[in-house]
XYZ file of C-alpha atoms in Angstrom:
578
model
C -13.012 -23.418 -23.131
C -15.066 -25.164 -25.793
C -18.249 -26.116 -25.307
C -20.868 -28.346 -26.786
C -24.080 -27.445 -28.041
C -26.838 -28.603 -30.439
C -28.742 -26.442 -32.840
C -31.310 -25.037 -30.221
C -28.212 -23.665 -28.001
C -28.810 -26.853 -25.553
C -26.034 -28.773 -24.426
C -26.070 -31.798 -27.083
C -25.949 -35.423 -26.823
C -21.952 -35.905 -25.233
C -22.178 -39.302 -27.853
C -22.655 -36.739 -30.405
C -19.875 -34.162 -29.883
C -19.621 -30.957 -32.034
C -16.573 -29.092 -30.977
C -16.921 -25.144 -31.085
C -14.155 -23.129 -30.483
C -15.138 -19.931 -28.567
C -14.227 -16.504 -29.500
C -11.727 -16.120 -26.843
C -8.807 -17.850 -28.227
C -9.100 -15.616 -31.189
C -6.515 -12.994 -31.450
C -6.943 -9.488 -30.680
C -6.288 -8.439 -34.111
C -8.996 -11.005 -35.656
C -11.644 -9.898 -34.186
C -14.765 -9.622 -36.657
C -15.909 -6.678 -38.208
C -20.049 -8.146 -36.931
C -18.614 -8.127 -33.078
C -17.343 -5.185 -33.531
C -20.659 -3.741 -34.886
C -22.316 -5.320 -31.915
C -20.069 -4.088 -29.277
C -19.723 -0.565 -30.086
C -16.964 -0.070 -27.088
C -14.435 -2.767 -29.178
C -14.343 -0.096 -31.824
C -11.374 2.257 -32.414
C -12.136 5.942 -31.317
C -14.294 4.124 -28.602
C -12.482 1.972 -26.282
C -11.824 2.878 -22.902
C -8.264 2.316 -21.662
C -7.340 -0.119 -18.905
C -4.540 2.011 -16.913
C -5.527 1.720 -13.668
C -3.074 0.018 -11.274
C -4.235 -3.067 -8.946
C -3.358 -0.680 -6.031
C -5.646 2.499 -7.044
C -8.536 -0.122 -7.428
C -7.712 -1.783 -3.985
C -7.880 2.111 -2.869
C -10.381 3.297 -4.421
C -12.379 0.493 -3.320
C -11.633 1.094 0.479
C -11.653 5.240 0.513
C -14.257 4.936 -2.466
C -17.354 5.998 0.092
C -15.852 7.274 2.947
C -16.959 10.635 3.032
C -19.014 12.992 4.726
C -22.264 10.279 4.694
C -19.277 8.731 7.146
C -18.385 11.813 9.186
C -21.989 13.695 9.206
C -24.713 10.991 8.752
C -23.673 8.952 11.765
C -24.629 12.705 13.619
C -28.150 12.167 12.836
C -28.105 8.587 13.218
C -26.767 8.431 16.811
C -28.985 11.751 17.833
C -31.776 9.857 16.804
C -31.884 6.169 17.452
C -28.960 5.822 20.511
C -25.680 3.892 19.743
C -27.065 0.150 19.837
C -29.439 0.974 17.186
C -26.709 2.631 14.975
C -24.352 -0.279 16.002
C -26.834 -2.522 14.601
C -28.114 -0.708 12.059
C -24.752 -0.168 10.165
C -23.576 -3.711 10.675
C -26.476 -5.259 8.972
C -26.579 -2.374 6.071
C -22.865 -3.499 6.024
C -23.771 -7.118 5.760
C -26.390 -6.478 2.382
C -23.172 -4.151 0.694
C -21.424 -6.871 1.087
C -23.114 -8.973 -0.683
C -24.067 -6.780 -3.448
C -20.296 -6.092 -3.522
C -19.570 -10.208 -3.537
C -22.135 -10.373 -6.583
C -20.504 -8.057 -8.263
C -17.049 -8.854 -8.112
C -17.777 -12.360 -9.100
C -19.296 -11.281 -12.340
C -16.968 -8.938 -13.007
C -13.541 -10.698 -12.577
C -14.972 -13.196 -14.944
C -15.437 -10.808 -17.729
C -14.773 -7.453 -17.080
C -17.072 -5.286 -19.010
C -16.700 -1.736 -20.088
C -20.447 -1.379 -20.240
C -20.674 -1.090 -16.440
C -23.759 -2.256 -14.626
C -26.156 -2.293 -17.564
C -23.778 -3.636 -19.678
C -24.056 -7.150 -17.195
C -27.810 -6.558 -16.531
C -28.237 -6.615 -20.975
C -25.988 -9.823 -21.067
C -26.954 -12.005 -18.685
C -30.933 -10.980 -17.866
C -32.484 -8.274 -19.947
C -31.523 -5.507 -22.122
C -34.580 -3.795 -20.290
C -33.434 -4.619 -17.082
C -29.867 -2.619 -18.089
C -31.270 0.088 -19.568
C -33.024 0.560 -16.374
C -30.430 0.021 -13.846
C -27.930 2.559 -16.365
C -30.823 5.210 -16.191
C -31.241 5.068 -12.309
C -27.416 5.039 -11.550
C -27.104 7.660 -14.172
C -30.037 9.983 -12.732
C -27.596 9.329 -9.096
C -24.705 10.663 -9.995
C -25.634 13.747 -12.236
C -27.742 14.744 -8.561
C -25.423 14.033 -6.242
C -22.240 15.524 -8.373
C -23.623 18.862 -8.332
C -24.531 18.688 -5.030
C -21.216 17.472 -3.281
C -19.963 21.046 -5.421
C -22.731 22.787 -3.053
C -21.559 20.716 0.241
C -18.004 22.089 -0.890
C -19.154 25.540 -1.477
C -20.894 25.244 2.049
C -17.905 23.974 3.976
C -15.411 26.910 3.143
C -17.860 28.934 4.626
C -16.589 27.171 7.564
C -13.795 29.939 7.229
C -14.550 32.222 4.908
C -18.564 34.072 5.028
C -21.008 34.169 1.945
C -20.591 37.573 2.599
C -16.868 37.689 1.614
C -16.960 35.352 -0.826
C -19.935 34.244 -3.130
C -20.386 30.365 -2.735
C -20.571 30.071 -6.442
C -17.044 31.036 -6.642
C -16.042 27.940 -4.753
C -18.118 25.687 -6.804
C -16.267 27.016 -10.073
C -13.037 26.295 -8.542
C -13.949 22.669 -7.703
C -15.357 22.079 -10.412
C -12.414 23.117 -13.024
C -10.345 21.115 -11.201
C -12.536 18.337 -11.196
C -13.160 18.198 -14.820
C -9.354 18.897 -15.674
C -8.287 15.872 -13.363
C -11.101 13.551 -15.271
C -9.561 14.852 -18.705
C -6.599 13.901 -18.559
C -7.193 10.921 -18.885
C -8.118 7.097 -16.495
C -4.305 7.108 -15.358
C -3.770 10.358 -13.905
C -7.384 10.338 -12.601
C -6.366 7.148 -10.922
C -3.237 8.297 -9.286
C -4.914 11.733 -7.887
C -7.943 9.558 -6.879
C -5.051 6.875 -4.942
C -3.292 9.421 -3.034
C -6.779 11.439 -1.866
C -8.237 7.860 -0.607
C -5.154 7.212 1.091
C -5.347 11.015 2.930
C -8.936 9.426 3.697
C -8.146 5.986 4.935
C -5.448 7.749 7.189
C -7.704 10.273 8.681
C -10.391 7.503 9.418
C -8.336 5.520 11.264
C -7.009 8.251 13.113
C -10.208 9.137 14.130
C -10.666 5.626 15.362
C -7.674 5.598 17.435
C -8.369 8.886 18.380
C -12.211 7.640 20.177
C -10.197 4.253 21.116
C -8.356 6.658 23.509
C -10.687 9.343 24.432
C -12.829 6.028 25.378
C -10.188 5.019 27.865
C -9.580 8.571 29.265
C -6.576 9.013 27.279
C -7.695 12.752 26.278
C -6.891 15.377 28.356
C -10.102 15.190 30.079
C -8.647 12.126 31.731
C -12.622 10.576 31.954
C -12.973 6.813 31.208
C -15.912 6.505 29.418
C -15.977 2.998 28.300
C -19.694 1.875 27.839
C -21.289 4.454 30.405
C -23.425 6.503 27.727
C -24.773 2.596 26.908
C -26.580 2.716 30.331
C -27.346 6.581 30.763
C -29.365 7.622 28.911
C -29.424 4.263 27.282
C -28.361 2.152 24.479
C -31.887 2.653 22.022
C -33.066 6.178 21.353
C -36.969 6.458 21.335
C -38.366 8.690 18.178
C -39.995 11.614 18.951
C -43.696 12.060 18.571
C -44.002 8.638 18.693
C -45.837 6.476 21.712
C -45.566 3.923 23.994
C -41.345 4.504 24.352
C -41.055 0.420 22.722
C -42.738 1.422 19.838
C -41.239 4.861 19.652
C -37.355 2.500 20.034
C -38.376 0.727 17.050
C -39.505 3.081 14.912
C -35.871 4.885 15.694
C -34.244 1.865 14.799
C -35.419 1.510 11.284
C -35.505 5.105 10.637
C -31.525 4.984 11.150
C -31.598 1.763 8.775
C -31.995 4.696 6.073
C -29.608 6.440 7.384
C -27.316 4.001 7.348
C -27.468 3.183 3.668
C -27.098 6.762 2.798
C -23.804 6.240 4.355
C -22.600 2.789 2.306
C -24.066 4.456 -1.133
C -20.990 4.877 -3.038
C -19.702 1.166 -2.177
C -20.409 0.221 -5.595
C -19.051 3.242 -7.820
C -15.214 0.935 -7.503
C -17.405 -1.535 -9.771
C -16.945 1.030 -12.667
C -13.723 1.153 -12.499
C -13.320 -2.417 -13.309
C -13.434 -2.060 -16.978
C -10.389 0.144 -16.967
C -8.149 -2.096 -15.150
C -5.039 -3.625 -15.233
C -4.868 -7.309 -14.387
C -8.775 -7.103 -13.866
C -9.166 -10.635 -12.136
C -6.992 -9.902 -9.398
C -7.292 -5.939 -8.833
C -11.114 -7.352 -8.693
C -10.885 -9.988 -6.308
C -8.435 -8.040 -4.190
C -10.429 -5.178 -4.164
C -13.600 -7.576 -2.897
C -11.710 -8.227 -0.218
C -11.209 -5.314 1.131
C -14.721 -4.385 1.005
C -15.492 -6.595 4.074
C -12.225 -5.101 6.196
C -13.176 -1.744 5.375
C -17.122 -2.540 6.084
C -15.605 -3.703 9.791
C -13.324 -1.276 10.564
C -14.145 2.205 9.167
C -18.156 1.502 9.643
C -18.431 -0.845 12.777
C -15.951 0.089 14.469
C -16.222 3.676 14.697
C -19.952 3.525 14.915
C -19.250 1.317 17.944
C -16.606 3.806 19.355
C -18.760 7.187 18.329
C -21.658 5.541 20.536
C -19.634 5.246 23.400
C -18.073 8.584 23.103
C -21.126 10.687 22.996
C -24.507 10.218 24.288
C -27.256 10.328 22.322
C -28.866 13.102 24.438
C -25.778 15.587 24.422
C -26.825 18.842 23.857
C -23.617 19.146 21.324
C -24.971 16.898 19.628
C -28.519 17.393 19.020
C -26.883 20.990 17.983
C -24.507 19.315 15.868
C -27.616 17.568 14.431
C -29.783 20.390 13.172
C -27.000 22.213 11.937
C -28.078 23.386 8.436
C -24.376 23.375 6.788
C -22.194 19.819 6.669
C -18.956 21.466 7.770
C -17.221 19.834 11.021
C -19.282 21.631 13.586
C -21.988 19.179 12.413
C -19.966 16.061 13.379
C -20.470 13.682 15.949
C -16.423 13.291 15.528
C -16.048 16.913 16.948
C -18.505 16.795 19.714
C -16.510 13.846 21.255
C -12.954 15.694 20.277
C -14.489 18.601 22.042
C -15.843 16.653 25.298
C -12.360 15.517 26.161
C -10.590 19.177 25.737
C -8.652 18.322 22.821
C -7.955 21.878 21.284
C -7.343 22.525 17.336
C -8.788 19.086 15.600
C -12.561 20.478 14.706
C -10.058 23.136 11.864
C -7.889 20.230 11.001
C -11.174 18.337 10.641
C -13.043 20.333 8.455
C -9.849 20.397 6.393
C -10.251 16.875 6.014
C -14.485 16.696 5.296
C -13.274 19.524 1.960
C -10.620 16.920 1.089
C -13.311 13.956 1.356
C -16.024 15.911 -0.555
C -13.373 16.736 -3.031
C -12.755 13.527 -3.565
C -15.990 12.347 -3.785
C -16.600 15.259 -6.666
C -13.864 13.967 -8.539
C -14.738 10.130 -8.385
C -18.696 11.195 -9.035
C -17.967 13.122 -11.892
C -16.074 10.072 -13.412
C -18.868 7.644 -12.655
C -21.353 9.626 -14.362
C -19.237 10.325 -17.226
C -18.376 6.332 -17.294
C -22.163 6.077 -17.001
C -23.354 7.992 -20.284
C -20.369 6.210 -21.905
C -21.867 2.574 -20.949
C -25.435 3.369 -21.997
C -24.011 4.506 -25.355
C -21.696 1.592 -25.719
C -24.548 -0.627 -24.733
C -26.791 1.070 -27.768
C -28.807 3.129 -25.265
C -27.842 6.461 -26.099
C -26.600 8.150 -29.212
C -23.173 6.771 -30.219
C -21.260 9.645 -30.005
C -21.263 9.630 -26.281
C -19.335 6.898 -26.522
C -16.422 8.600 -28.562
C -13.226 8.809 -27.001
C -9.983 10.966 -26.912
C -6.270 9.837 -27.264
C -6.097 9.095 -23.611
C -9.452 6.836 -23.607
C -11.478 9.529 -22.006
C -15.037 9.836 -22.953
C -14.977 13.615 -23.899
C -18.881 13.786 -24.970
C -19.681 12.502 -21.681
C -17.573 14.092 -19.780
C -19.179 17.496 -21.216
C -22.414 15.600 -20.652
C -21.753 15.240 -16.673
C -20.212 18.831 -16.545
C -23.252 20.517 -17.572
C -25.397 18.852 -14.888
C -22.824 19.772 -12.644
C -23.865 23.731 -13.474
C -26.612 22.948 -11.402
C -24.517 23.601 -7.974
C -24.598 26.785 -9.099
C -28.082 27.065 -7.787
C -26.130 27.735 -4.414
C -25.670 30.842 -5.382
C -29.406 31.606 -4.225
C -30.128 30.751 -0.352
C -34.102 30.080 -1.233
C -32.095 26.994 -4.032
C -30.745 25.034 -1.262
C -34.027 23.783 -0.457
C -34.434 22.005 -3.386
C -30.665 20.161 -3.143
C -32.211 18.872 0.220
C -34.666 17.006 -1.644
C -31.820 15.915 -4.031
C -29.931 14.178 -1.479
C -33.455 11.941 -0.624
C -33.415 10.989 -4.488
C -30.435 10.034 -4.336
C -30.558 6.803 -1.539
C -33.084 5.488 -3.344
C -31.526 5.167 -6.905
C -28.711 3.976 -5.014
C -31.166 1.198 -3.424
C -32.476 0.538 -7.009
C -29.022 -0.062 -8.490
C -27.879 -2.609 -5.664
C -31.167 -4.442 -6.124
C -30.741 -4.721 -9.896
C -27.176 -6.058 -9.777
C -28.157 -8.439 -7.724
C -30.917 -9.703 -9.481
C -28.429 -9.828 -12.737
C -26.422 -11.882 -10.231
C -28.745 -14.545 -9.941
C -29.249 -14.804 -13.866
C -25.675 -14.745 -14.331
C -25.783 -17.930 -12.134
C -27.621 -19.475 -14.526
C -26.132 -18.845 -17.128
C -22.809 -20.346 -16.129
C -24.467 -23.217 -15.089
C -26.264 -23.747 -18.288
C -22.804 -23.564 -20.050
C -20.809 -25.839 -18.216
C -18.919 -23.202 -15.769
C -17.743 -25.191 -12.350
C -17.225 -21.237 -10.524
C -14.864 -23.446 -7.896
C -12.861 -24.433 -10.856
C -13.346 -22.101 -13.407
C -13.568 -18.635 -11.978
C -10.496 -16.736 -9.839
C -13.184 -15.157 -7.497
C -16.915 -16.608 -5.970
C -18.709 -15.085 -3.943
C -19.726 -17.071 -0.593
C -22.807 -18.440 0.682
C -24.114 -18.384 -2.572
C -27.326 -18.460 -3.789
C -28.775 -17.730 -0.281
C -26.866 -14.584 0.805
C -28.152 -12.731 -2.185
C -31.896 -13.775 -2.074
C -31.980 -12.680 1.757
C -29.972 -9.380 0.508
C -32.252 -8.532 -2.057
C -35.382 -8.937 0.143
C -33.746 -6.629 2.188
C -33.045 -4.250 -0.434
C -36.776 -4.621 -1.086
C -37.484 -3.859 2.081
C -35.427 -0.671 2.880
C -36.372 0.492 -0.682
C -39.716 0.687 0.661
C -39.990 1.481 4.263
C -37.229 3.873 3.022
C -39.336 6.902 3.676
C -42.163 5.730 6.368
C -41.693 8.305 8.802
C -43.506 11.145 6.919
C -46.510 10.072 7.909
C -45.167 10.501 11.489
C -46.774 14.011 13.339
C -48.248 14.897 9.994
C -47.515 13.590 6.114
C -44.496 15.370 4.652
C -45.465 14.940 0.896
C -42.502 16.685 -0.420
C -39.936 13.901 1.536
C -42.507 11.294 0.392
C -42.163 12.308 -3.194
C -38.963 12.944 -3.548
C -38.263 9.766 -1.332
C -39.730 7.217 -3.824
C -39.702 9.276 -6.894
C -37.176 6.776 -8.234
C -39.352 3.972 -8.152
C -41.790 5.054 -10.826
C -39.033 6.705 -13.033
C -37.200 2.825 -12.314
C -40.721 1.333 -13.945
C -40.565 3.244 -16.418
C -37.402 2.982 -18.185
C -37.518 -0.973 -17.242
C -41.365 -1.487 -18.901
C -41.010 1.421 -21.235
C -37.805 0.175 -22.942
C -38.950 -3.499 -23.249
C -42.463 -2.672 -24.950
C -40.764 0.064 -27.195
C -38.303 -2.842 -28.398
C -39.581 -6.003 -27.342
C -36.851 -7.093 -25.419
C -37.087 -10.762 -24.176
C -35.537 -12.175 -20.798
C -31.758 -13.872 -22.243
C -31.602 -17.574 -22.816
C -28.814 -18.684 -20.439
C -27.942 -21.532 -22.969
C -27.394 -18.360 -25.421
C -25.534 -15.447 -22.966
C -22.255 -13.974 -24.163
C -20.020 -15.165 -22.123
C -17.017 -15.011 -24.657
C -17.048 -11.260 -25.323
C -14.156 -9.495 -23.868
C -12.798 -12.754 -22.038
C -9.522 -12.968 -24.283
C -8.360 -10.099 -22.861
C -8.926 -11.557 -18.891
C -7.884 -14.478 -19.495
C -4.594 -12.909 -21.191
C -4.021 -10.950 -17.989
C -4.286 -13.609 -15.672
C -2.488 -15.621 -17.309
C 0.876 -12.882 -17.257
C -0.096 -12.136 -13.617
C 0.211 -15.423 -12.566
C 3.359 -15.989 -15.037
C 5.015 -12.701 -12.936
C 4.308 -14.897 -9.810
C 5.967 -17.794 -10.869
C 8.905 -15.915 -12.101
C 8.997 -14.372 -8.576
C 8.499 -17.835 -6.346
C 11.516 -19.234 -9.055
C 14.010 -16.578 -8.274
C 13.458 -16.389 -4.584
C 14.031 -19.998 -4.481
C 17.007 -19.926 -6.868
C 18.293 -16.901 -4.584
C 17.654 -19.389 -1.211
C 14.881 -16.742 -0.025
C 11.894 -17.955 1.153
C 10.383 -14.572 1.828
C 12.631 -11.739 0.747
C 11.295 -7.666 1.425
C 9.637 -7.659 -2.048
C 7.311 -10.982 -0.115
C 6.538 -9.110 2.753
C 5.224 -6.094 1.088
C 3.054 -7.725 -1.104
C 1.724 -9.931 1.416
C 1.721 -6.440 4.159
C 1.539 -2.937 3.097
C 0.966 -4.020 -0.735
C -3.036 -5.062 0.083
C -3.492 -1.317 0.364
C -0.742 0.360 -1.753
């Protein structure tokens, strides 16, 4: 699209057109040696390689975060607060990923970027702002990679003792694998990553059929449940230590409001794989989709089902809950399997919660490798992070993100898993961080279009709805939870090691944001001025073969008389997910 501009970058005088032709209808092959210099991921030995398929980003981006903040979170959650208040809890959580996830996907199937999430905070708000938002999701994933190895190491204790075996031995194993799966390459991480989020999605919905029935004594118990634990002992838990019972309600509420994004963190990891996909546009807007069914029916609804399943007083599961290893005899799943009689799920299970922390090893690792790769391509960290191998893999960063991963090793020592406690309350809050600055780039990128002539109904193949309200409510929420996040250690006596290690991330968030813009002088990006050309040849390429492929296929159904032939029906069926 050309545009029109006067000398200041403001849209001139339309009596006084100057046409200038933007950078996107430039061929590949042309581009200048000064972009390239800017946009260090353009070079050769740098460039990432866009082999994922459509259908591993529509999977990844539904089996992406199911995992055990799923399966052993909502234990805790439903112990604590009673089913309404998870019910509640996890649909409004749901509602602000949702939005975050909308944001997202409407910047990013306009121009993917490479850069990830700082690369769109530096182009469209601040450099300062992306620096920051790269060093908090950064400081996420090198924590909570090495400490998925430790949940790993802890569940095969589930049948084999420390005694036997030392839990170190498990993390090695998991952790070759891991970084053998990421070297070879985007492609073959993608199809491993595809079939291990399908495993996922299938087990979560069996699980949901599975309390469907147990529900409406279909187990062998033959007890119809329905919404009895709703009345006795009740629908709200009250939080102990904490007076008059209202009060004590409330407080249980928003306690499992935490809990509850601990679960969605991870929502927003299918946003760096965008940059490495094929027919971005699409796979994008696809995969935005799906967001919302899988928000609704692997969160709701088997929140909604758990809660009626098993009360919030059941001895199971307050033992469940203050179990000190997240294998499956810490699930809420397994208490309710094991109140109706059903006999050899809780092994099966735990099978299952390895494969899911497997998988969520594997897809960390990647992110924080992808992570060091955009803060180098974005001129944030040495430049030979950014380096890549003949199959587009970051190797530098990849070592990078293995070394941090040594830390599981930590396990080996029972006084060490302490400390990976206090990991795991780092990590919600970085998580909180990163969702708050993508939205707030959200809200500049809006500008910026606007200032440039963009119509997003006309221009853009995805926008996200209710726009600009839903993300100024969702980011005051996001304000909110980031701090109320840890409010109950000052309940029956201040915790100051939660409380630290709770909003640690804030200060180190401050930092990098205030620190990087004095040390360079960053100023906020003129929207008349944004780079919205960069990397939008190649989208606009792919859309425009996608949508060629379509038209070939609508021609030669109707040339063949077939309205909807088999090839129809899967795409418009089974081909959503796979």
């Amino acid at each position: 699209m050309s545009k029109i501009f006067d000398k200041s970058g403001v849209p001139g005088n339309p009596d006084e057109i100057v046409m200038v032709q933007s950078a996107e209808y430039t061929p590949e092959g042309s581009i200048s040696k000064s972009l390239d210099e800017d946009h260090l991921a353009l070079q050769e030995g740098h460039q990432l390689r866009r082999d994922l398929e459509p259908r591993v980003i529509s999977m990844i981006s539904i089996g992406g975060a199911l995992g055990t903040g799923l399966l052993i979170a909502v234990t805790t959650a439903l112990a604590n607060a009673g089913p309404a208040s998870v019910l509640i809890a996890y649909t409004v959580v749901g509602a602000m990923v949702y939005f975050v996830m909308c944001a997202l996907g409407e910047m990013a199937s306009f121009i993917p970027l490479p850069e990830g999430f700082a690369g769109y905070a530096k182009r469209y708000c601040d450099p300062a702002l992306g620096f920051a938002v790269g060093i908090a999701y950064l400081c996420k994933y090198l924590i909570v990679a090495p400490n998925q190895l430790v949940a790993g190491a802890l569940v095969m204790q589930y049948w084999v003792s420390a005694d036997k075996v030392n839990p170190g031995v498990w993390v090695a194993i998991i952790l070759v694998l891991v970084l053998f799966i990421n070297y070879f390459g985007v492609k073959f991480f993608g199809e491993f990553e595809f079939w291990l989020s399908s495993i996922k999605v299938i087990t979560m919905i069996g699980l949901i059929i599975l309390l469907f029935i147990i529900m409406l004594g279909g187990g062998p118990s033959h007890d119809r449940i329905g919404f009895r634990y709703w009345s006795d002992p009740g629908a709200f838990a009250p939080y102990e230590g904490v007076e008059p019972t209202s009060l004590a309600k409330f407080v249980a509420f928003f306690s499992v409001m935490v809990t509850a994004v601990f679960a969605y963190l991870g929502t927003e990891l299918v946003g760096v794989t965008f940059g490495e996909a094929k027919n971005a546009r699409y796979s994008i807007k696809k995969a935005i989709k799906l967001t919302l069914i899988r928000i609704i029916f692997f969160y709701v609804c088997s929140v909604l089902l758990l809660g009626c399943c098993v009360a919030y007083n059941d001895p199971s599961l307050v033992a469940a809950k203050n179990a000190k290893v997240s294998t499956a005899a810490a699930s809420a799943f397994v208490v309710a399997i094991n109140n109706a009689k059903i006999k050899g799920l809780p092994q099966l299970l735990n099978a299952c919660i390895l494969l899911f922390i497997f998988s969520a090893t594997n897809s960390d690792v990647y992110t924080a490798t992808r992570n060091v790769y955009a803060l180098s391509a974005n001129g944030m960290f040495p430049s030979f992070f950014s380096k890549t191998n003949k199959r587009g893999v970051p190797i530098y960063s990849l070592i990078f993100a293995g070394i941090f991963c040594l830390l599981a090793f930590m396990v080996c020592s029972s006084s060490s898993q302490k400390i990976f406690n206090y990991f795991v309350n780092v990590v919600s809050i970085f998580g909180l961080l990163t969702w708050i600055s993508i939205l707030v780039t959200y809200l500049y990128f809006l500008r910026v279009v606007k200032a440039q002539g963009y119509d997003r109904k006309r221009d853009f193949v995805y926008t996200a709805p209710l726009q600009p309200w839903g993300t100024y409510i969702t980011l005051a929420a996001c304000c909110f939870m980031a701090i109320i996040k840890n409010f109950t250690v000052f309940i029956g006596g201040f915790d100051y090691k939660s409380f630290i290690t709770g909003y640690i991330g804030i200060p180190v968030f401050l930092i990098a944001l205030f620190g990087y813009k004095i040390m360079y002088k960053t100023k906020t990006v003129n929207p008349y001025e944004a780079d919205l050309i960069t990397y939008k040849a190649q989208a606009d390429e792919d859309q425009e073969e996608y949508e060629n492929k379509l038209a070939e296929k609508a021609a030669r159904r109707k040339e063949l008389g077939k309205g909807k032939d088999k090839e129809w029906w899967y795409d418009h069926t089974l081909g959503w997910f796979f």
